[in-house]
Amino acid sequence: MAKTKEVKKLDISTEEKIKEAARVVFHKKGYAATRTRDIAEEAGINLALLNYYFRSKEKLFNIIMTETLSGFVQKMFVILNNEKTTLDKKVELVAANYIDLLLEEPEVPVFILSEVRNNPAILIERLPVKQIITHSVFFKQHQKAVADGKIKEPNPLHFLMNLIGLIVFPFVASPMLKIIGNMQDQDFHQYMQERKTLIPKWIKAMMKAS
């Protein structure tokens, strides 16, 4: 019995090691440029062992893609459905949480954008994006703000695109921005920390009624 538990523990450990290695490699290279050999090298195992746990690159990619998309969207889903926070507070929380997330995993935006562009249906199939926009507490609060004359833009999708764009674009364009701004990594980090405060102000200014 003890030996069975030990083998099972080893299996889980190896499987997680492979998934973590695949996450690193896929995020950096994307699906097309990644070889299973690259993942095996990153995990520090031989190719035969990787193939034993995951029969194909496609299967492993689908797992990583689903987990990455879910992790990216889940934070927003929780924030936008909190009935105890105002619309303004939701903007602050989305900005702060996503900037922190992307500072930890800066490759994620480019990975998601490149892979979803190649297969846009994957986003709709695997994630409740439409429900987040049309069935959330955020949506109700936005519509009420429009009805009360506090927000001029009636389409909540514009609201979210502006918000996410202000957060994500600097990470997508960071190599260029660092050259233009003569920034090191720590400088870019500081700029993004400042945007936690600036983005909610910009969104409020863009969306408020005249």
mmCIF file of C-alpha atoms in Angstrom:
data_model
loop_
_atom_site.group_PDB
_atom_site.id
_atom_site.type_symbol
_atom_site.label_atom_id
_atom_site.label_comp_id
_atom_site.label_asym_id
_atom_site.label_seq_id
_atom_site.Cartn_x
_atom_site.Cartn_y
_atom_site.Cartn_z
ATOM 1 C CA MET A 1 0.000 0.000 0.000
ATOM 2 C CA ALA A 2 2.802 2.402 0.945
ATOM 3 C CA LYS A 3 4.566 1.663 -2.335
ATOM 4 C CA THR A 4 1.376 2.374 -4.314
ATOM 5 C CA LYS A 5 1.001 5.754 -2.594
ATOM 6 C CA GLU A 6 4.637 6.541 -3.295
ATOM 7 C CA VAL A 7 4.232 5.737 -7.003
ATOM 8 C CA LYS A 8 1.041 7.807 -7.173
ATOM 9 C CA LYS A 9 2.792 10.740 -5.506
ATOM 10 C CA LEU A 10 5.653 10.426 -7.978
ATOM 11 C CA ASP A 11 3.191 10.355 -10.894
ATOM 12 C CA ILE A 12 1.473 13.538 -9.715
ATOM 13 C CA SER A 13 4.802 15.266 -9.126
ATOM 14 C CA THR A 14 6.113 14.357 -12.581
ATOM 15 C CA GLU A 15 2.871 15.307 -14.280
ATOM 16 C CA GLU A 16 2.847 18.727 -12.591
ATOM 17 C CA LYS A 17 6.510 19.227 -13.470
ATOM 18 C CA ILE A 18 5.717 18.570 -17.133
ATOM 19 C CA LYS A 19 2.718 20.907 -17.073
ATOM 20 C CA GLU A 20 4.751 23.699 -15.485
ATOM 21 C CA ALA A 21 7.507 23.241 -18.064
ATOM 22 C CA ALA A 22 4.927 23.245 -20.869
ATOM 23 C CA ARG A 23 3.406 26.424 -19.468
ATOM 24 C CA VAL A 24 6.786 28.167 -19.529
ATOM 25 C CA VAL A 25 7.660 27.029 -23.048
ATOM 26 C CA PHE A 26 4.227 27.570 -24.627
ATOM 27 C CA HIS A 27 3.950 31.053 -23.099
ATOM 28 C CA LYS A 28 7.327 31.998 -24.557
ATOM 29 C CA LYS A 29 7.158 30.290 -27.946
ATOM 30 C CA GLY A 30 3.495 29.617 -28.691
ATOM 31 C CA TYR A 31 2.096 26.352 -30.017
ATOM 32 C CA ALA A 32 3.635 26.286 -33.495
ATOM 33 C CA ALA A 33 7.232 26.984 -32.427
ATOM 34 C CA THR A 34 7.222 24.587 -29.457
ATOM 35 C CA ARG A 35 8.560 21.034 -29.774
ATOM 36 C CA THR A 36 7.830 18.316 -27.255
ATOM 37 C CA ARG A 37 11.600 18.025 -26.908
ATOM 38 C CA ASP A 38 11.693 21.665 -25.708
ATOM 39 C CA ILE A 39 9.196 20.841 -22.972
ATOM 40 C CA ALA A 40 11.080 17.719 -21.931
ATOM 41 C CA GLU A 41 14.324 19.699 -21.667
ATOM 42 C CA GLU A 42 12.612 22.419 -19.627
ATOM 43 C CA ALA A 43 11.196 19.760 -17.286
ATOM 44 C CA GLY A 44 14.533 17.994 -17.004
ATOM 45 C CA ILE A 45 13.151 14.640 -18.181
ATOM 46 C CA ASN A 46 13.538 12.463 -21.258
ATOM 47 C CA LEU A 47 11.139 12.622 -24.189
ATOM 48 C CA ALA A 48 9.851 9.072 -23.623
ATOM 49 C CA LEU A 49 8.681 9.989 -20.113
ATOM 50 C CA LEU A 50 6.872 13.084 -21.393
ATOM 51 C CA ASN A 51 5.114 10.988 -24.035
ATOM 52 C CA TYR A 52 4.101 8.490 -21.356
ATOM 53 C CA TYR A 53 2.188 11.186 -19.447
ATOM 54 C CA PHE A 54 0.951 13.261 -22.386
ATOM 55 C CA ARG A 55 0.535 11.477 -25.696
ATOM 56 C CA SER A 56 0.734 14.574 -27.891
ATOM 57 C CA LYS A 57 1.805 18.211 -27.930
ATOM 58 C CA GLU A 58 -1.763 19.155 -28.826
ATOM 59 C CA LYS A 59 -3.207 17.489 -25.714
ATOM 60 C CA LEU A 60 -0.703 19.212 -23.467
ATOM 61 C CA PHE A 61 -1.271 22.546 -25.192
ATOM 62 C CA ASN A 62 -5.037 22.289 -24.767
ATOM 63 C CA ILE A 63 -4.575 21.783 -21.029
ATOM 64 C CA ILE A 64 -2.224 24.767 -20.702
ATOM 65 C CA MET A 65 -4.374 26.988 -22.916
ATOM 66 C CA THR A 66 -7.518 26.199 -20.932
ATOM 67 C CA GLU A 67 -5.787 26.782 -17.587
ATOM 68 C CA THR A 68 -4.221 30.047 -18.792
ATOM 69 C CA LEU A 69 -7.477 31.420 -20.181
ATOM 70 C CA SER A 70 -9.407 30.315 -17.107
ATOM 71 C CA GLY A 71 -6.900 31.937 -14.777
ATOM 72 C CA PHE A 72 -6.989 35.162 -16.763
ATOM 73 C CA VAL A 73 -10.784 35.367 -16.839
ATOM 74 C CA GLN A 74 -11.633 33.961 -13.403
ATOM 75 C CA LYS A 75 -10.298 36.997 -11.549
ATOM 76 C CA MET A 76 -12.484 39.274 -13.642
ATOM 77 C CA PHE A 77 -15.518 37.035 -13.198
ATOM 78 C CA VAL A 78 -15.225 37.249 -9.395
ATOM 79 C CA ILE A 79 -14.642 41.011 -9.372
ATOM 80 C CA LEU A 80 -17.439 41.867 -11.813
ATOM 81 C CA ASN A 81 -19.984 39.771 -9.913
ATOM 82 C CA ASN A 82 -19.338 41.238 -6.485
ATOM 83 C CA GLU A 83 -22.598 42.888 -5.412
ATOM 84 C CA LYS A 84 -20.888 44.751 -2.562
ATOM 85 C CA THR A 85 -18.568 46.881 -4.716
ATOM 86 C CA THR A 86 -19.431 49.914 -6.831
ATOM 87 C CA LEU A 87 -18.663 50.237 -10.538
ATOM 88 C CA ASP A 88 -15.742 52.562 -9.755
ATOM 89 C CA LYS A 89 -14.349 50.097 -7.217
ATOM 90 C CA LYS A 90 -14.614 47.264 -9.744
ATOM 91 C CA VAL A 91 -12.461 49.265 -12.164
ATOM 92 C CA GLU A 92 -9.854 49.797 -9.439
ATOM 93 C CA LEU A 93 -9.833 46.094 -8.540
ATOM 94 C CA VAL A 94 -9.578 44.896 -12.152
ATOM 95 C CA ALA A 95 -6.665 47.277 -12.804
ATOM 96 C CA ALA A 96 -4.801 46.346 -9.613
ATOM 97 C CA ASN A 97 -5.363 42.584 -9.858
ATOM 98 C CA TYR A 98 -4.481 42.261 -13.531
ATOM 99 C CA ILE A 99 -1.405 44.446 -13.338
ATOM 100 C CA ASP A 100 -0.147 42.288 -10.442
ATOM 101 C CA LEU A 101 -0.956 39.110 -12.388
ATOM 102 C CA LEU A 102 0.801 40.267 -15.543
ATOM 103 C CA LEU A 103 3.850 41.549 -13.696
ATOM 104 C CA GLU A 104 4.249 37.976 -12.449
ATOM 105 C CA GLU A 105 3.467 36.395 -15.838
ATOM 106 C CA PRO A 106 4.246 39.020 -18.520
ATOM 107 C CA GLU A 107 4.203 36.472 -21.368
ATOM 108 C CA VAL A 108 0.514 35.647 -20.861
ATOM 109 C CA PRO A 109 -1.046 38.520 -22.910
ATOM 110 C CA VAL A 110 1.031 37.821 -26.029
ATOM 111 C CA PHE A 111 0.417 34.080 -25.657
ATOM 112 C CA ILE A 112 -3.359 34.504 -25.378
ATOM 113 C CA LEU A 113 -3.587 37.068 -28.188
ATOM 114 C CA SER A 114 -1.497 35.045 -30.637
ATOM 115 C CA GLU A 115 -3.253 31.750 -29.979
ATOM 116 C CA VAL A 116 -6.776 33.194 -29.905
ATOM 117 C CA ARG A 117 -6.070 35.055 -33.139
ATOM 118 C CA ASN A 118 -5.177 31.737 -34.756
ATOM 119 C CA ASN A 119 -8.343 30.097 -33.390
ATOM 120 C CA PRO A 120 -10.807 32.722 -32.075
ATOM 121 C CA ALA A 121 -13.540 30.127 -31.440
ATOM 122 C CA ILE A 122 -11.464 28.667 -28.607
ATOM 123 C CA LEU A 123 -12.174 31.663 -26.388
ATOM 124 C CA ILE A 124 -15.933 31.435 -26.806
ATOM 125 C CA GLU A 125 -15.985 27.639 -26.463
ATOM 126 C CA ARG A 126 -13.974 27.420 -23.256
ATOM 127 C CA LEU A 127 -14.768 30.602 -21.368
ATOM 128 C CA PRO A 128 -18.022 32.285 -20.301
ATOM 129 C CA VAL A 129 -17.024 35.611 -21.863
ATOM 130 C CA LYS A 130 -20.544 36.490 -22.997
ATOM 131 C CA GLN A 131 -21.978 35.715 -19.559
ATOM 132 C CA ILE A 132 -19.354 37.918 -17.915
ATOM 133 C CA ILE A 133 -20.453 40.851 -20.044
ATOM 134 C CA THR A 134 -24.222 40.383 -20.215
ATOM 135 C CA HIS A 135 -25.126 38.544 -16.996
ATOM 136 C CA SER A 136 -22.835 40.108 -14.410
ATOM 137 C CA VAL A 137 -23.451 42.545 -11.587
ATOM 138 C CA PHE A 138 -21.089 44.851 -13.493
ATOM 139 C CA PHE A 139 -23.474 44.867 -16.469
ATOM 140 C CA LYS A 140 -26.435 45.821 -14.266
ATOM 141 C CA GLN A 141 -24.444 48.564 -12.554
ATOM 142 C CA HIS A 142 -23.245 49.887 -15.898
ATOM 143 C CA GLN A 143 -26.757 49.979 -17.345
ATOM 144 C CA LYS A 144 -28.048 51.774 -14.252
ATOM 145 C CA ALA A 145 -25.251 54.348 -14.494
ATOM 146 C CA VAL A 146 -26.212 54.935 -18.132
ATOM 147 C CA ALA A 147 -29.897 55.285 -17.201
ATOM 148 C CA ASP A 148 -28.979 57.707 -14.407
ATOM 149 C CA GLY A 149 -26.937 59.822 -16.806
ATOM 150 C CA LYS A 150 -23.615 59.116 -15.102
ATOM 151 C CA ILE A 151 -22.042 57.248 -18.047
ATOM 152 C CA LYS A 152 -22.377 58.376 -21.661
ATOM 153 C CA GLU A 153 -21.369 55.111 -23.385
ATOM 154 C CA PRO A 154 -24.335 52.679 -23.377
ATOM 155 C CA ASN A 155 -22.346 49.648 -24.581
ATOM 156 C CA PRO A 156 -20.582 47.863 -21.682
ATOM 157 C CA LEU A 157 -18.255 46.147 -24.160
ATOM 158 C CA HIS A 158 -16.635 49.502 -24.934
ATOM 159 C CA PHE A 159 -16.198 50.034 -21.207
ATOM 160 C CA LEU A 160 -14.416 46.687 -20.775
ATOM 161 C CA MET A 161 -12.329 47.034 -23.949
ATOM 162 C CA ASN A 162 -11.040 50.404 -22.792
ATOM 163 C CA LEU A 163 -10.245 49.040 -19.347
ATOM 164 C CA ILE A 164 -8.530 45.830 -20.490
ATOM 165 C CA GLY A 165 -6.714 47.647 -23.294
ATOM 166 C CA LEU A 166 -5.164 50.133 -20.875
ATOM 167 C CA ILE A 167 -3.960 47.255 -18.705
ATOM 168 C CA VAL A 168 -2.803 44.756 -21.324
ATOM 169 C CA PHE A 169 -1.279 46.902 -24.083
ATOM 170 C CA PRO A 170 1.820 47.995 -22.118
ATOM 171 C CA PHE A 171 2.698 44.337 -21.494
ATOM 172 C CA VAL A 172 2.208 43.400 -25.155
ATOM 173 C CA ALA A 173 4.318 46.364 -26.289
ATOM 174 C CA SER A 174 6.805 46.271 -23.398
ATOM 175 C CA PRO A 175 9.920 45.485 -25.514
ATOM 176 C CA MET A 176 9.257 48.560 -27.674
ATOM 177 C CA LEU A 177 8.196 50.758 -24.745
ATOM 178 C CA LYS A 178 11.350 49.901 -22.805
ATOM 179 C CA ILE A 179 13.489 51.039 -25.740
ATOM 180 C CA ILE A 180 11.467 54.213 -26.350
ATOM 181 C CA GLY A 181 11.403 55.121 -22.669
ATOM 182 C CA ASN A 182 14.959 53.936 -22.001
ATOM 183 C CA MET A 183 13.525 51.708 -19.258
ATOM 184 C CA GLN A 184 14.949 48.764 -17.379
ATOM 185 C CA ASP A 185 12.641 46.055 -16.010
ATOM 186 C CA GLN A 186 12.362 47.791 -12.640
ATOM 187 C CA ASP A 187 11.394 51.072 -14.366
ATOM 188 C CA PHE A 188 8.646 49.326 -16.311
ATOM 189 C CA HIS A 189 7.463 47.693 -13.089
ATOM 190 C CA GLN A 190 7.199 51.128 -11.464
ATOM 191 C CA TYR A 191 5.258 52.521 -14.434
ATOM 192 C CA MET A 192 2.747 49.692 -14.141
ATOM 193 C CA GLN A 193 2.368 50.252 -10.397
ATOM 194 C CA GLU A 194 1.530 53.884 -11.159
ATOM 195 C CA ARG A 195 -1.093 52.787 -13.684
ATOM 196 C CA LYS A 196 -3.051 51.076 -10.899
ATOM 197 C CA THR A 197 -4.017 54.578 -9.790
ATOM 198 C CA LEU A 198 -4.086 56.262 -13.204
ATOM 199 C CA ILE A 199 -6.251 53.774 -15.129
ATOM 200 C CA PRO A 200 -9.369 54.173 -12.926
ATOM 201 C CA LYS A 201 -9.056 57.973 -13.317
ATOM 202 C CA TRP A 202 -8.766 57.706 -17.102
ATOM 203 C CA ILE A 203 -11.694 55.292 -17.380
ATOM 204 C CA LYS A 204 -13.881 57.543 -15.252
ATOM 205 C CA ALA A 205 -12.971 60.570 -17.388
ATOM 206 C CA MET A 206 -13.600 58.702 -20.666
ATOM 207 C CA MET A 207 -16.949 57.236 -19.682
ATOM 208 C CA LYS A 208 -18.634 59.967 -17.665
ATOM 209 C CA ALA A 209 -21.537 61.852 -19.199
ATOM 210 C CA SER A 210 -20.920 65.418 -20.328
#
